[in-house]
């Protein structure tokens, strides 16, 4: 395994923050047959862009906005040999391990928050709406043989997911 990483960060000040991370890498293994192949973790690259802004509303309240964008290369997998699978009636995989690659991973999240700090005690209440995968991008989790349709079907990771959060800090 080898690669290079880069992180650029603007720490929280002047009511905002920003972060950029990027990795470019290669992950291989050599089997007992002496052939070098990709590992399941060889996505080749990943990068993230995060940022947030805070607005004060009076002395004790604030409104926040956070954004996150992630893009990563698709993972390698061992494909099903559909012809052999139909013949045997069970999933048969090609012998060339990790020879195919899923499509690239993409996700964009947006989080809106509202915080109220107590004037009488050390207490804060936060309400937030975290909209995960707002574009509802269909990121492949796995490809599987479907016995009923005798075809390869996709299983996807979580699509658009709104998450409402209430937090009490003391």
mmCIF file with all atom_site columns, N, CA and C in Angstrom, residues 30-101:
data_model
loop_
_atom_site.group_PDB
_atom_site.id
_atom_site.type_symbol
_atom_site.label_atom_id
_atom_site.label_alt_id
_atom_site.label_comp_id
_atom_site.label_asym_id
_atom_site.label_entity_id
_atom_site.label_seq_id
_atom_site.pdbx_PDB_ins_code
_atom_site.Cartn_x
_atom_site.Cartn_y
_atom_site.Cartn_z
_atom_site.occupancy
_atom_site.B_iso_or_equiv
_atom_site.pdbx_formal_charge
_atom_site.auth_seq_id
_atom_site.auth_comp_id
_atom_site.auth_asym_id
_atom_site.auth_atom_id
_atom_site.pdbx_PDB_model_num
ATOM 1   N N  . UNK A 1 30  ? -0.413  -9.648  -3.316  1.00 0.00 ? 30  UNK A N  1
ATOM 2   C CA . UNK A 1 30  ? 0.089   -10.679 -4.210  1.00 0.00 ? 30  UNK A CA 1
ATOM 3   C C  . UNK A 1 30  ? -0.418  -12.018 -3.688  1.00 0.00 ? 30  UNK A C  1
ATOM 4   N N  . UNK A 1 31  ? -1.193  -12.724 -4.513  1.00 0.00 ? 31  UNK A N  1
ATOM 5   C CA . UNK A 1 31  ? -1.752  -14.010 -4.134  1.00 0.00 ? 31  UNK A CA 1
ATOM 6   C C  . UNK A 1 31  ? -0.721  -15.126 -4.170  1.00 0.00 ? 31  UNK A C  1
ATOM 7   N N  . UNK A 1 32  ? -1.147  -16.305 -3.747  1.00 0.00 ? 32  UNK A N  1
ATOM 8   C CA . UNK A 1 32  ? -0.240  -17.469 -3.743  1.00 0.00 ? 32  UNK A CA 1
ATOM 9   C C  . UNK A 1 32  ? 0.192   -17.857 -5.158  1.00 0.00 ? 32  UNK A C  1
ATOM 10  N N  . UNK A 1 33  ? -0.560  -17.370 -6.172  1.00 0.00 ? 33  UNK A N  1
ATOM 11  C CA . UNK A 1 33  ? -0.179  -17.640 -7.557  1.00 0.00 ? 33  UNK A CA 1
ATOM 12  C C  . UNK A 1 33  ? 0.862   -16.650 -8.075  1.00 0.00 ? 33  UNK A C  1
ATOM 13  N N  . UNK A 1 34  ? 1.258   -15.697 -7.207  1.00 0.00 ? 34  UNK A N  1
ATOM 14  C CA . UNK A 1 34  ? 2.279   -14.727 -7.578  1.00 0.00 ? 34  UNK A CA 1
ATOM 15  C C  . UNK A 1 34  ? 1.760   -13.535 -8.358  1.00 0.00 ? 34  UNK A C  1
ATOM 16  N N  . UNK A 1 35  ? 0.432   -13.468 -8.603  1.00 0.00 ? 35  UNK A N  1
ATOM 17  C CA . UNK A 1 35  ? -0.155  -12.366 -9.375  1.00 0.00 ? 35  UNK A CA 1
ATOM 18  C C  . UNK A 1 35  ? -0.566  -11.242 -8.419  1.00 0.00 ? 35  UNK A C  1
ATOM 19  N N  . UNK A 1 36  ? -0.173  -10.023 -8.755  1.00 0.00 ? 36  UNK A N  1
ATOM 20  C CA . UNK A 1 36  ? -0.555  -8.867  -7.949  1.00 0.00 ? 36  UNK A CA 1
ATOM 21  C C  . UNK A 1 36  ? -1.939  -8.392  -8.374  1.00 0.00 ? 36  UNK A C  1
ATOM 22  N N  . UNK A 1 37  ? -2.816  -8.202  -7.380  1.00 0.00 ? 37  UNK A N  1
ATOM 23  C CA . UNK A 1 37  ? -4.198  -7.778  -7.644  1.00 0.00 ? 37  UNK A CA 1
ATOM 24  C C  . UNK A 1 37  ? -4.584  -6.626  -6.721  1.00 0.00 ? 37  UNK A C  1
ATOM 25  N N  . UNK A 1 38  ? -5.660  -5.933  -7.085  1.00 0.00 ? 38  UNK A N  1
ATOM 26  C CA . UNK A 1 38  ? -6.223  -4.890  -6.222  1.00 0.00 ? 38  UNK A CA 1
ATOM 27  C C  . UNK A 1 38  ? -6.804  -5.530  -4.972  1.00 0.00 ? 38  UNK A C  1
ATOM 28  N N  . UNK A 1 39  ? -6.816  -4.775  -3.873  1.00 0.00 ? 39  UNK A N  1
ATOM 29  C CA . UNK A 1 39  ? -7.536  -5.218  -2.683  1.00 0.00 ? 39  UNK A CA 1
ATOM 30  C C  . UNK A 1 39  ? -8.949  -4.633  -2.745  1.00 0.00 ? 39  UNK A C  1
ATOM 31  N N  . UNK A 1 40  ? -9.809  -5.092  -1.878  1.00 0.00 ? 40  UNK A N  1
ATOM 32  C CA . UNK A 1 40  ? -11.176 -4.571  -1.808  1.00 0.00 ? 40  UNK A CA 1
ATOM 33  C C  . UNK A 1 40  ? -11.192 -3.100  -1.393  1.00 0.00 ? 40  UNK A C  1
ATOM 34  N N  . UNK A 1 41  ? -10.114 -2.620  -0.793  1.00 0.00 ? 41  UNK A N  1
ATOM 35  C CA . UNK A 1 41  ? -10.064 -1.249  -0.272  1.00 0.00 ? 41  UNK A CA 1
ATOM 36  C C  . UNK A 1 41  ? -9.395  -0.269  -1.218  1.00 0.00 ? 41  UNK A C  1
ATOM 37  N N  . UNK A 1 42  ? -9.064  -0.697  -2.426  1.00 0.00 ? 42  UNK A N  1
ATOM 38  C CA . UNK A 1 42  ? -8.343  0.158   -3.362  1.00 0.00 ? 42  UNK A CA 1
ATOM 39  C C  . UNK A 1 42  ? -9.300  1.064   -4.128  1.00 0.00 ? 42  UNK A C  1
ATOM 40  N N  . UNK A 1 43  ? -9.700  2.149   -3.482  1.00 0.00 ? 43  UNK A N  1
ATOM 41  C CA . UNK A 1 43  ? -10.576 3.115   -4.141  1.00 0.00 ? 43  UNK A CA 1
ATOM 42  C C  . UNK A 1 43  ? -9.818  4.119   -4.980  1.00 0.00 ? 43  UNK A C  1
ATOM 43  N N  . UNK A 1 44  ? -8.507  4.124   -4.892  1.00 0.00 ? 44  UNK A N  1
ATOM 44  C CA . UNK A 1 44  ? -7.604  4.992   -5.648  1.00 0.00 ? 44  UNK A CA 1
ATOM 45  C C  . UNK A 1 44  ? -7.554  6.434   -5.128  1.00 0.00 ? 44  UNK A C  1
ATOM 46  N N  . UNK A 1 45  ? -8.698  6.990   -4.708  1.00 0.00 ? 45  UNK A N  1
ATOM 47  C CA . UNK A 1 45  ? -8.698  8.369   -4.217  1.00 0.00 ? 45  UNK A CA 1
ATOM 48  C C  . UNK A 1 45  ? -9.918  8.611   -3.331  1.00 0.00 ? 45  UNK A C  1
ATOM 49  N N  . UNK A 1 46  ? -9.832  9.643   -2.512  1.00 0.00 ? 46  UNK A N  1
ATOM 50  C CA . UNK A 1 46  ? -10.974 10.147  -1.750  1.00 0.00 ? 46  UNK A CA 1
ATOM 51  C C  . UNK A 1 46  ? -10.683 11.604  -1.406  1.00 0.00 ? 46  UNK A C  1
ATOM 52  N N  . UNK A 1 47  ? -11.710 12.444  -1.489  1.00 0.00 ? 47  UNK A N  1
ATOM 53  C CA . UNK A 1 47  ? -11.540 13.807  -0.998  1.00 0.00 ? 47  UNK A CA 1
ATOM 54  C C  . UNK A 1 47  ? -12.835 14.288  -0.367  1.00 0.00 ? 47  UNK A C  1
ATOM 55  N N  . UNK A 1 48  ? -12.659 15.173  0.611   1.00 0.00 ? 48  UNK A N  1
ATOM 56  C CA . UNK A 1 48  ? -13.770 15.748  1.373   1.00 0.00 ? 48  UNK A CA 1
ATOM 57  C C  . UNK A 1 48  ? -13.603 17.255  1.422   1.00 0.00 ? 48  UNK A C  1
ATOM 58  N N  . UNK A 1 49  ? -14.716 17.953  1.315   1.00 0.00 ? 49  UNK A N  1
ATOM 59  C CA . UNK A 1 49  ? -14.730 19.403  1.491   1.00 0.00 ? 49  UNK A CA 1
ATOM 60  C C  . UNK A 1 49  ? -15.815 19.691  2.530   1.00 0.00 ? 49  UNK A C  1
ATOM 61  N N  . UNK A 1 50  ? -15.420 20.332  3.618   1.00 0.00 ? 50  UNK A N  1
ATOM 62  C CA . UNK A 1 50  ? -16.352 20.676  4.676   1.00 0.00 ? 50  UNK A CA 1
ATOM 63  C C  . UNK A 1 50  ? -16.276 22.167  4.942   1.00 0.00 ? 50  UNK A C  1
ATOM 64  N N  . UNK A 1 51  ? -17.384 22.715  5.383   1.00 0.00 ? 51  UNK A N  1
ATOM 65  C CA . UNK A 1 51  ? -17.391 24.122  5.752   1.00 0.00 ? 51  UNK A CA 1
ATOM 66  C C  . UNK A 1 51  ? -18.586 24.426  6.610   1.00 0.00 ? 51  UNK A C  1
ATOM 67  N N  . UNK A 1 52  ? -18.459 25.456  7.412   1.00 0.00 ? 52  UNK A N  1
ATOM 68  C CA . UNK A 1 52  ? -19.571 25.843  8.264   1.00 0.00 ? 52  UNK A CA 1
ATOM 69  C C  . UNK A 1 52  ? -19.519 27.315  8.599   1.00 0.00 ? 52  UNK A C  1
ATOM 70  N N  . UNK A 1 53  ? -20.683 27.854  8.890   1.00 0.00 ? 53  UNK A N  1
ATOM 71  C CA . UNK A 1 53  ? -20.829 29.276  9.219   1.00 0.00 ? 53  UNK A CA 1
ATOM 72  C C  . UNK A 1 53  ? -21.770 29.394  10.409  1.00 0.00 ? 53  UNK A C  1
ATOM 73  N N  . UNK A 1 54  ? -21.473 30.351  11.279  1.00 0.00 ? 54  UNK A N  1
ATOM 74  C CA . UNK A 1 54  ? -22.287 30.584  12.473  1.00 0.00 ? 54  UNK A CA 1
ATOM 75  C C  . UNK A 1 54  ? -22.710 32.053  12.506  1.00 0.00 ? 54  UNK A C  1
ATOM 76  N N  . UNK A 1 55  ? -23.988 32.274  12.793  1.00 0.00 ? 55  UNK A N  1
ATOM 77  C CA . UNK A 1 55  ? -24.507 33.624  12.929  1.00 0.00 ? 55  UNK A CA 1
ATOM 78  C C  . UNK A 1 55  ? -25.047 33.798  14.340  1.00 0.00 ? 55  UNK A C  1
ATOM 79  N N  . UNK A 1 56  ? -24.586 34.817  15.048  1.00 0.00 ? 56  UNK A N  1
ATOM 80  C CA . UNK A 1 56  ? -25.092 35.094  16.393  1.00 0.00 ? 56  UNK A CA 1
ATOM 81  C C  . UNK A 1 56  ? -26.396 35.869  16.273  1.00 0.00 ? 56  UNK A C  1
ATOM 82  N N  . UNK A 1 57  ? -27.351 35.461  17.112  1.00 0.00 ? 57  UNK A N  1
ATOM 83  C CA . UNK A 1 57  ? -28.649 36.140  17.162  1.00 0.00 ? 57  UNK A CA 1
ATOM 84  C C  . UNK A 1 57  ? -28.811 36.615  18.603  1.00 0.00 ? 57  UNK A C  1
ATOM 85  N N  . UNK A 1 58  ? -28.502 37.846  18.856  1.00 0.00 ? 58  UNK A N  1
ATOM 86  C CA . UNK A 1 58  ? -28.529 38.349  20.221  1.00 0.00 ? 58  UNK A CA 1
ATOM 87  C C  . UNK A 1 58  ? -27.340 37.817  21.007  1.00 0.00 ? 58  UNK A C  1
ATOM 88  N N  . UNK A 1 59  ? -27.487 37.820  22.349  1.00 0.00 ? 59  UNK A N  1
ATOM 89  C CA . UNK A 1 59  ? -26.391 37.401  23.228  1.00 0.00 ? 59  UNK A CA 1
ATOM 90  C C  . UNK A 1 59  ? -26.293 35.900  23.414  1.00 0.00 ? 59  UNK A C  1
ATOM 91  N N  . UNK A 1 60  ? -27.418 35.192  23.339  1.00 0.00 ? 60  UNK A N  1
ATOM 92  C CA . UNK A 1 60  ? -27.422 33.792  23.739  1.00 0.00 ? 60  UNK A CA 1
ATOM 93  C C  . UNK A 1 60  ? -27.867 32.808  22.651  1.00 0.00 ? 60  UNK A C  1
ATOM 94  N N  . UNK A 1 61  ? -28.119 33.248  21.448  1.00 0.00 ? 61  UNK A N  1
ATOM 95  C CA . UNK A 1 61  ? -28.622 32.358  20.406  1.00 0.00 ? 61  UNK A CA 1
ATOM 96  C C  . UNK A 1 61  ? -27.708 32.407  19.185  1.00 0.00 ? 61  UNK A C  1
ATOM 97  N N  . UNK A 1 62  ? -27.686 31.280  18.482  1.00 0.00 ? 62  UNK A N  1
ATOM 98  C CA . UNK A 1 62  ? -26.904 31.255  17.239  1.00 0.00 ? 62  UNK A CA 1
ATOM 99  C C  . UNK A 1 62  ? -27.556 30.301  16.238  1.00 0.00 ? 62  UNK A C  1
ATOM 100 N N  . UNK A 1 63  ? -27.342 30.606  14.983  1.00 0.00 ? 63  UNK A N  1
ATOM 101 C CA . UNK A 1 63  ? -27.812 29.800  13.861  1.00 0.00 ? 63  UNK A CA 1
ATOM 102 C C  . UNK A 1 63  ? -26.565 29.288  13.146  1.00 0.00 ? 63  UNK A C  1
ATOM 103 N N  . UNK A 1 64  ? -26.565 27.987  12.769  1.00 0.00 ? 64  UNK A N  1
ATOM 104 C CA . UNK A 1 64  ? -25.394 27.418  12.105  1.00 0.00 ? 64  UNK A CA 1
ATOM 105 C C  . UNK A 1 64  ? -25.793 26.725  10.803  1.00 0.00 ? 64  UNK A C  1
ATOM 106 N N  . UNK A 1 65  ? -24.852 26.699  9.888   1.00 0.00 ? 65  UNK A N  1
ATOM 107 C CA . UNK A 1 65  ? -25.001 25.990  8.626   1.00 0.00 ? 65  UNK A CA 1
ATOM 108 C C  . UNK A 1 65  ? -23.693 25.240  8.377   1.00 0.00 ? 65  UNK A C  1
ATOM 109 N N  . UNK A 1 66  ? -23.792 23.923  8.155   1.00 0.00 ? 66  UNK A N  1
ATOM 110 C CA . UNK A 1 66  ? -22.621 23.095  7.863   1.00 0.00 ? 66  UNK A CA 1
ATOM 111 C C  . UNK A 1 66  ? -22.856 22.346  6.553   1.00 0.00 ? 66  UNK A C  1
ATOM 112 N N  . UNK A 1 67  ? -21.830 22.274  5.716   1.00 0.00 ? 67  UNK A N  1
ATOM 113 C CA . UNK A 1 67  ? -21.894 21.574  4.431   1.00 0.00 ? 67  UNK A CA 1
ATOM 114 C C  . UNK A 1 67  ? -20.768 20.548  4.377   1.00 0.00 ? 67  UNK A C  1
ATOM 115 N N  . UNK A 1 68  ? -21.033 19.411  3.760   1.00 0.00 ? 68  UNK A N  1
ATOM 116 C CA . UNK A 1 68  ? -19.991 18.389  3.588   1.00 0.00 ? 68  UNK A CA 1
ATOM 117 C C  . UNK A 1 68  ? -20.179 17.707  2.240   1.00 0.00 ? 68  UNK A C  1
ATOM 118 N N  . UNK A 1 69  ? -19.100 17.619  1.484   1.00 0.00 ? 69  UNK A N  1
ATOM 119 C CA . UNK A 1 69  ? -19.089 16.960  0.184   1.00 0.00 ? 69  UNK A CA 1
ATOM 120 C C  . UNK A 1 69  ? -18.011 15.881  0.210   1.00 0.00 ? 69  UNK A C  1
ATOM 121 N N  . UNK A 1 70  ? -18.349 14.675  -0.198  1.00 0.00 ? 70  UNK A N  1
ATOM 122 C CA . UNK A 1 70  ? -17.393 13.574  -0.250  1.00 0.00 ? 70  UNK A CA 1
ATOM 123 C C  . UNK A 1 70  ? -17.444 12.927  -1.626  1.00 0.00 ? 70  UNK A C  1
ATOM 124 N N  . UNK A 1 71  ? -16.268 12.638  -2.176  1.00 0.00 ? 71  UNK A N  1
ATOM 125 C CA . UNK A 1 71  ? -16.167 11.907  -3.433  1.00 0.00 ? 71  UNK A CA 1
ATOM 126 C C  . UNK A 1 71  ? -15.030 10.902  -3.263  1.00 0.00 ? 71  UNK A C  1
ATOM 127 N N  . UNK A 1 72  ? -15.298 9.653   -3.619  1.00 0.00 ? 72  UNK A N  1
ATOM 128 C CA . UNK A 1 72  ? -14.289 8.601   -3.477  1.00 0.00 ? 72  UNK A CA 1
ATOM 129 C C  . UNK A 1 72  ? -14.362 7.652   -4.656  1.00 0.00 ? 72  UNK A C  1
ATOM 130 N N  . UNK A 1 73  ? -13.227 7.096   -4.988  1.00 0.00 ? 73  UNK A N  1
ATOM 131 C CA . UNK A 1 73  ? -13.185 6.100   -6.060  1.00 0.00 ? 73  UNK A CA 1
ATOM 132 C C  . UNK A 1 73  ? -13.911 4.834   -5.629  1.00 0.00 ? 73  UNK A C  1
ATOM 133 N N  . UNK A 1 74  ? -14.497 4.162   -6.583  1.00 0.00 ? 74  UNK A N  1
ATOM 134 C CA . UNK A 1 74  ? -15.232 2.932   -6.286  1.00 0.00 ? 74  UNK A CA 1
ATOM 135 C C  . UNK A 1 74  ? -14.325 1.807   -5.813  1.00 0.00 ? 74  UNK A C  1
ATOM 136 N N  . UNK A 1 75  ? -14.846 1.014   -4.902  1.00 0.00 ? 75  UNK A N  1
ATOM 137 C CA . UNK A 1 75  ? -14.093 -0.135  -4.384  1.00 0.00 ? 75  UNK A CA 1
ATOM 138 C C  . UNK A 1 75  ? -14.066 -1.260  -5.415  1.00 0.00 ? 75  UNK A C  1
ATOM 139 N N  . UNK A 1 76  ? -13.044 -2.086  -5.326  1.00 0.00 ? 76  UNK A N  1
ATOM 140 C CA . UNK A 1 76  ? -12.957 -3.262  -6.193  1.00 0.00 ? 76  UNK A CA 1
ATOM 141 C C  . UNK A 1 76  ? -13.732 -4.421  -5.579  1.00 0.00 ? 76  UNK A C  1
ATOM 142 N N  . UNK A 1 77  ? -14.257 -5.290  -6.418  1.00 0.00 ? 77  UNK A N  1
ATOM 143 C CA . UNK A 1 77  ? -14.995 -6.467  -5.963  1.00 0.00 ? 77  UNK A CA 1
ATOM 144 C C  . UNK A 1 77  ? -14.757 -7.617  -6.936  1.00 0.00 ? 77  UNK A C  1
ATOM 145 N N  . UNK A 1 78  ? -15.100 -8.812  -6.481  1.00 0.00 ? 78  UNK A N  1
ATOM 146 C CA . UNK A 1 78  ? -14.988 -10.003 -7.330  1.00 0.00 ? 78  UNK A CA 1
ATOM 147 C C  . UNK A 1 78  ? -16.353 -10.255 -7.953  1.00 0.00 ? 78  UNK A C  1
ATOM 148 N N  . UNK A 1 79  ? -16.468 -10.179 -9.286  1.00 0.00 ? 79  UNK A N  1
ATOM 149 C CA . UNK A 1 79  ? -17.781 -10.326 -9.918  1.00 0.00 ? 79  UNK A CA 1
ATOM 150 C C  . UNK A 1 79  ? -18.267 -11.783 -9.953  1.00 0.00 ? 79  UNK A C  1
ATOM 151 N N  . UNK A 1 80  ? -19.588 -11.910 -10.039 1.00 0.00 ? 80  UNK A N  1
ATOM 152 C CA . UNK A 1 80  ? -20.236 -13.218 -10.170 1.00 0.00 ? 80  UNK A CA 1
ATOM 153 C C  . UNK A 1 80  ? -20.153 -13.651 -11.636 1.00 0.00 ? 80  UNK A C  1
ATOM 154 N N  . UNK A 1 81  ? -19.817 -14.907 -11.868 1.00 0.00 ? 81  UNK A N  1
ATOM 155 C CA . UNK A 1 81  ? -19.842 -15.497 -13.207 1.00 0.00 ? 81  UNK A CA 1
ATOM 156 C C  . UNK A 1 81  ? -21.285 -15.938 -13.446 1.00 0.00 ? 81  UNK A C  1
ATOM 157 N N  . UNK A 1 82  ? -22.058 -15.116 -14.146 1.00 0.00 ? 82  UNK A N  1
ATOM 158 C CA . UNK A 1 82  ? -23.495 -15.346 -14.313 1.00 0.00 ? 82  UNK A CA 1
ATOM 159 C C  . UNK A 1 82  ? -23.792 -16.650 -15.047 1.00 0.00 ? 82  UNK A C  1
ATOM 160 N N  . UNK A 1 83  ? -23.028 -16.977 -16.051 1.00 0.00 ? 83  UNK A N  1
ATOM 161 C CA . UNK A 1 83  ? -23.256 -18.221 -16.799 1.00 0.00 ? 83  UNK A CA 1
ATOM 162 C C  . UNK A 1 83  ? -23.058 -19.445 -15.905 1.00 0.00 ? 83  UNK A C  1
ATOM 163 N N  . UNK A 1 84  ? -21.947 -19.494 -15.183 1.00 0.00 ? 84  UNK A N  1
ATOM 164 C CA . UNK A 1 84  ? -21.669 -20.625 -14.282 1.00 0.00 ? 84  UNK A CA 1
ATOM 165 C C  . UNK A 1 84  ? -22.680 -20.669 -13.137 1.00 0.00 ? 84  UNK A C  1
ATOM 166 N N  . UNK A 1 85  ? -23.105 -19.506 -12.663 1.00 0.00 ? 85  UNK A N  1
ATOM 167 C CA . UNK A 1 85  ? -24.075 -19.438 -11.568 1.00 0.00 ? 85  UNK A CA 1
ATOM 168 C C  . UNK A 1 85  ? -25.417 -20.010 -12.004 1.00 0.00 ? 85  UNK A C  1
ATOM 169 N N  . UNK A 1 86  ? -25.874 -19.659 -13.202 1.00 0.00 ? 86  UNK A N  1
ATOM 170 C CA . UNK A 1 86  ? -27.145 -20.187 -13.703 1.00 0.00 ? 86  UNK A CA 1
ATOM 171 C C  . UNK A 1 86  ? -27.069 -21.702 -13.887 1.00 0.00 ? 86  UNK A C  1
ATOM 172 N N  . UNK A 1 87  ? -25.915 -22.199 -14.281 1.00 0.00 ? 87  UNK A N  1
ATOM 173 C CA . UNK A 1 87  ? -25.723 -23.638 -14.488 1.00 0.00 ? 87  UNK A CA 1
ATOM 174 C C  . UNK A 1 87  ? -25.758 -24.408 -13.167 1.00 0.00 ? 87  UNK A C  1
ATOM 175 N N  . UNK A 1 88  ? -25.088 -23.871 -12.146 1.00 0.00 ? 88  UNK A N  1
ATOM 176 C CA . UNK A 1 88  ? -24.986 -24.577 -10.859 1.00 0.00 ? 88  UNK A CA 1
ATOM 177 C C  . UNK A 1 88  ? -26.145 -24.258 -9.913  1.00 0.00 ? 88  UNK A C  1
ATOM 178 N N  . UNK A 1 89  ? -26.821 -23.130 -10.147 1.00 0.00 ? 89  UNK A N  1
ATOM 179 C CA . UNK A 1 89  ? -27.924 -22.741 -9.268  1.00 0.00 ? 89  UNK A CA 1
ATOM 180 C C  . UNK A 1 89  ? -27.472 -22.038 -7.998  1.00 0.00 ? 89  UNK A C  1
ATOM 181 N N  . UNK A 1 90  ? -26.200 -21.748 -7.866  1.00 0.00 ? 90  UNK A N  1
ATOM 182 C CA . UNK A 1 90  ? -25.672 -20.999 -6.722  1.00 0.00 ? 90  UNK A CA 1
ATOM 183 C C  . UNK A 1 90  ? -24.620 -20.018 -7.229  1.00 0.00 ? 90  UNK A C  1
ATOM 184 N N  . UNK A 1 91  ? -24.334 -19.002 -6.423  1.00 0.00 ? 91  UNK A N  1
ATOM 185 C CA . UNK A 1 91  ? -23.392 -17.961 -6.846  1.00 0.00 ? 91  UNK A CA 1
ATOM 186 C C  . UNK A 1 91  ? -21.991 -18.531 -7.054  1.00 0.00 ? 91  UNK A C  1
ATOM 187 N N  . UNK A 1 92  ? -21.459 -18.338 -8.258  1.00 0.00 ? 92  UNK A N  1
ATOM 188 C CA . UNK A 1 92  ? -20.096 -18.737 -8.598  1.00 0.00 ? 92  UNK A CA 1
ATOM 189 C C  . UNK A 1 92  ? -19.361 -17.454 -9.004  1.00 0.00 ? 92  UNK A C  1
ATOM 190 N N  . UNK A 1 93  ? -18.222 -17.223 -8.363  1.00 0.00 ? 93  UNK A N  1
ATOM 191 C CA . UNK A 1 93  ? -17.455 -16.007 -8.621  1.00 0.00 ? 93  UNK A CA 1
ATOM 192 C C  . UNK A 1 93  ? -16.300 -16.298 -9.569  1.00 0.00 ? 93  UNK A C  1
ATOM 193 N N  . UNK A 1 94  ? -15.932 -15.282 -10.349 1.00 0.00 ? 94  UNK A N  1
ATOM 194 C CA . UNK A 1 94  ? -14.763 -15.411 -11.212 1.00 0.00 ? 94  UNK A CA 1
ATOM 195 C C  . UNK A 1 94  ? -13.529 -15.630 -10.340 1.00 0.00 ? 94  UNK A C  1
ATOM 196 N N  . UNK A 1 95  ? -12.543 -16.316 -10.857 1.00 0.00 ? 95  UNK A N  1
ATOM 197 C CA . UNK A 1 95  ? -11.340 -16.616 -10.077 1.00 0.00 ? 95  UNK A CA 1
ATOM 198 C C  . UNK A 1 95  ? -10.398 -15.425 -9.991  1.00 0.00 ? 95  UNK A C  1
ATOM 199 N N  . UNK A 1 96  ? -10.576 -14.426 -10.854 1.00 0.00 ? 96  UNK A N  1
ATOM 200 C CA . UNK A 1 96  ? -9.727  -13.242 -10.816 1.00 0.00 ? 96  UNK A CA 1
ATOM 201 C C  . UNK A 1 96  ? -10.296 -12.276 -9.769  1.00 0.00 ? 96  UNK A C  1
ATOM 202 N N  . UNK A 1 97  ? -9.834  -12.417 -8.526  1.00 0.00 ? 97  UNK A N  1
ATOM 203 C CA . UNK A 1 97  ? -10.373 -11.648 -7.399  1.00 0.00 ? 97  UNK A CA 1
ATOM 204 C C  . UNK A 1 97  ? -10.191 -10.148 -7.581  1.00 0.00 ? 97  UNK A C  1
ATOM 205 N N  . UNK A 1 98  ? -11.187 -9.394  -7.167  1.00 0.00 ? 98  UNK A N  1
ATOM 206 C CA . UNK A 1 98  ? -11.173 -7.924  -7.180  1.00 0.00 ? 98  UNK A CA 1
ATOM 207 C C  . UNK A 1 98  ? -10.797 -7.361  -8.542  1.00 0.00 ? 98  UNK A C  1
ATOM 208 N N  . UNK A 1 99  ? -11.401 -7.901  -9.577  1.00 0.00 ? 99  UNK A N  1
ATOM 209 C CA . UNK A 1 99  ? -11.083 -7.480  -10.940 1.00 0.00 ? 99  UNK A CA 1
ATOM 210 C C  . UNK A 1 99  ? -12.070 -6.448  -11.491 1.00 0.00 ? 99  UNK A C  1
ATOM 211 N N  . UNK A 1 100 ? -13.176 -6.211  -10.791 1.00 0.00 ? 100 UNK A N  1
ATOM 212 C CA . UNK A 1 100 ? -14.152 -5.210  -11.237 1.00 0.00 ? 100 UNK A CA 1
ATOM 213 C C  . UNK A 1 100 ? -14.272 -4.125  -10.169 1.00 0.00 ? 100 UNK A C  1
ATOM 214 N N  . UNK A 1 101 ? -14.820 -3.005  -10.578 1.00 0.00 ? 101 UNK A N  1
ATOM 215 C CA . UNK A 1 101 ? -14.877 -1.850  -9.679  1.00 0.00 ? 101 UNK A CA 1
ATOM 216 C C  . UNK A 1 101 ? -16.273 -1.242  -9.671  1.00 0.00 ? 101 UNK A C  1
#
